[in-house]
Structure formats: structure tokens, C-alpha cells
Steps between C-alpha positions, in 0.01 A plus 500: 500500500203264499537131578341170405479219754454148365394194698525159333290259701350152490143449612362144501170455317310434823617833650442727201152616599621600849809665349292710258256599775788614722663686209172676423470626857864607521516682169216735589650581839844565352367701205289712731753591761865403462714802411686457172301202368399559138353174366523123513406190305459132567566260212473124457726304267333376183718186503525421872181588692679481836753769396392857581652845465416806708643832389464836665621842394613757753592868485840401642676193633519677838120522510477122459779410742361736764158336478642147478685551830180575693306260716187617316647359177581165659151473652328604178679256269500202739166356374627512143844356580342207685395369158848504342722195486790696345575870465776710349518880512680725251536880499561715196544871435299613199739667252265550204143417395250564228176684569 
């Protein structure tokens, strides 16, 4: 069963450019070589510009948790995480979707 990972984060205005640059680098590396990764998005709140949402879809929750446990993952996401002031992670199993 596929999974959706959701990160709710806060990025101060003065760190947003660095955050987006780090995200841009990471997303291409993940999309090009992490087993089970299907897609991701980064979104900014329309009412609170410091509130951001990152979602990623995975073939399975095991694919994500296996990758998340690696040192490669920690090293890769460190430049992006250095721009957060708050972060919350949620994991969901996808039960149904529209095409």
C-alpha cells in the first residue's frame, strides 16, 4: 500500500531562499535514486508565508522508513532542515485516490 509523508514546517522569511535552494537540490537526488519514492511537493501557506508543507508519496511506508533510517538521508536533508524553526512529521497510508 502506498504512503504519503507530510512535513509541516516553519521557515522564517530570511531563510526561505536557502530553504528552497536546498529543497530543489534534494528533490532531484531523491527522485532520481531513492527506491520507492514516487513524487513530492513543497507548498507555502497563502495566509502565513512562514508556514510550509512538504508532502511525498512512496510505493510503501517501508520504502520511506528504510530510507529515512540511513545516514545518507540525514546528510542529504541537513541543509534543508537547518532553515526550519519548527517541524512536524505525519505518515499516512493511502486508502483511495482519484486519477
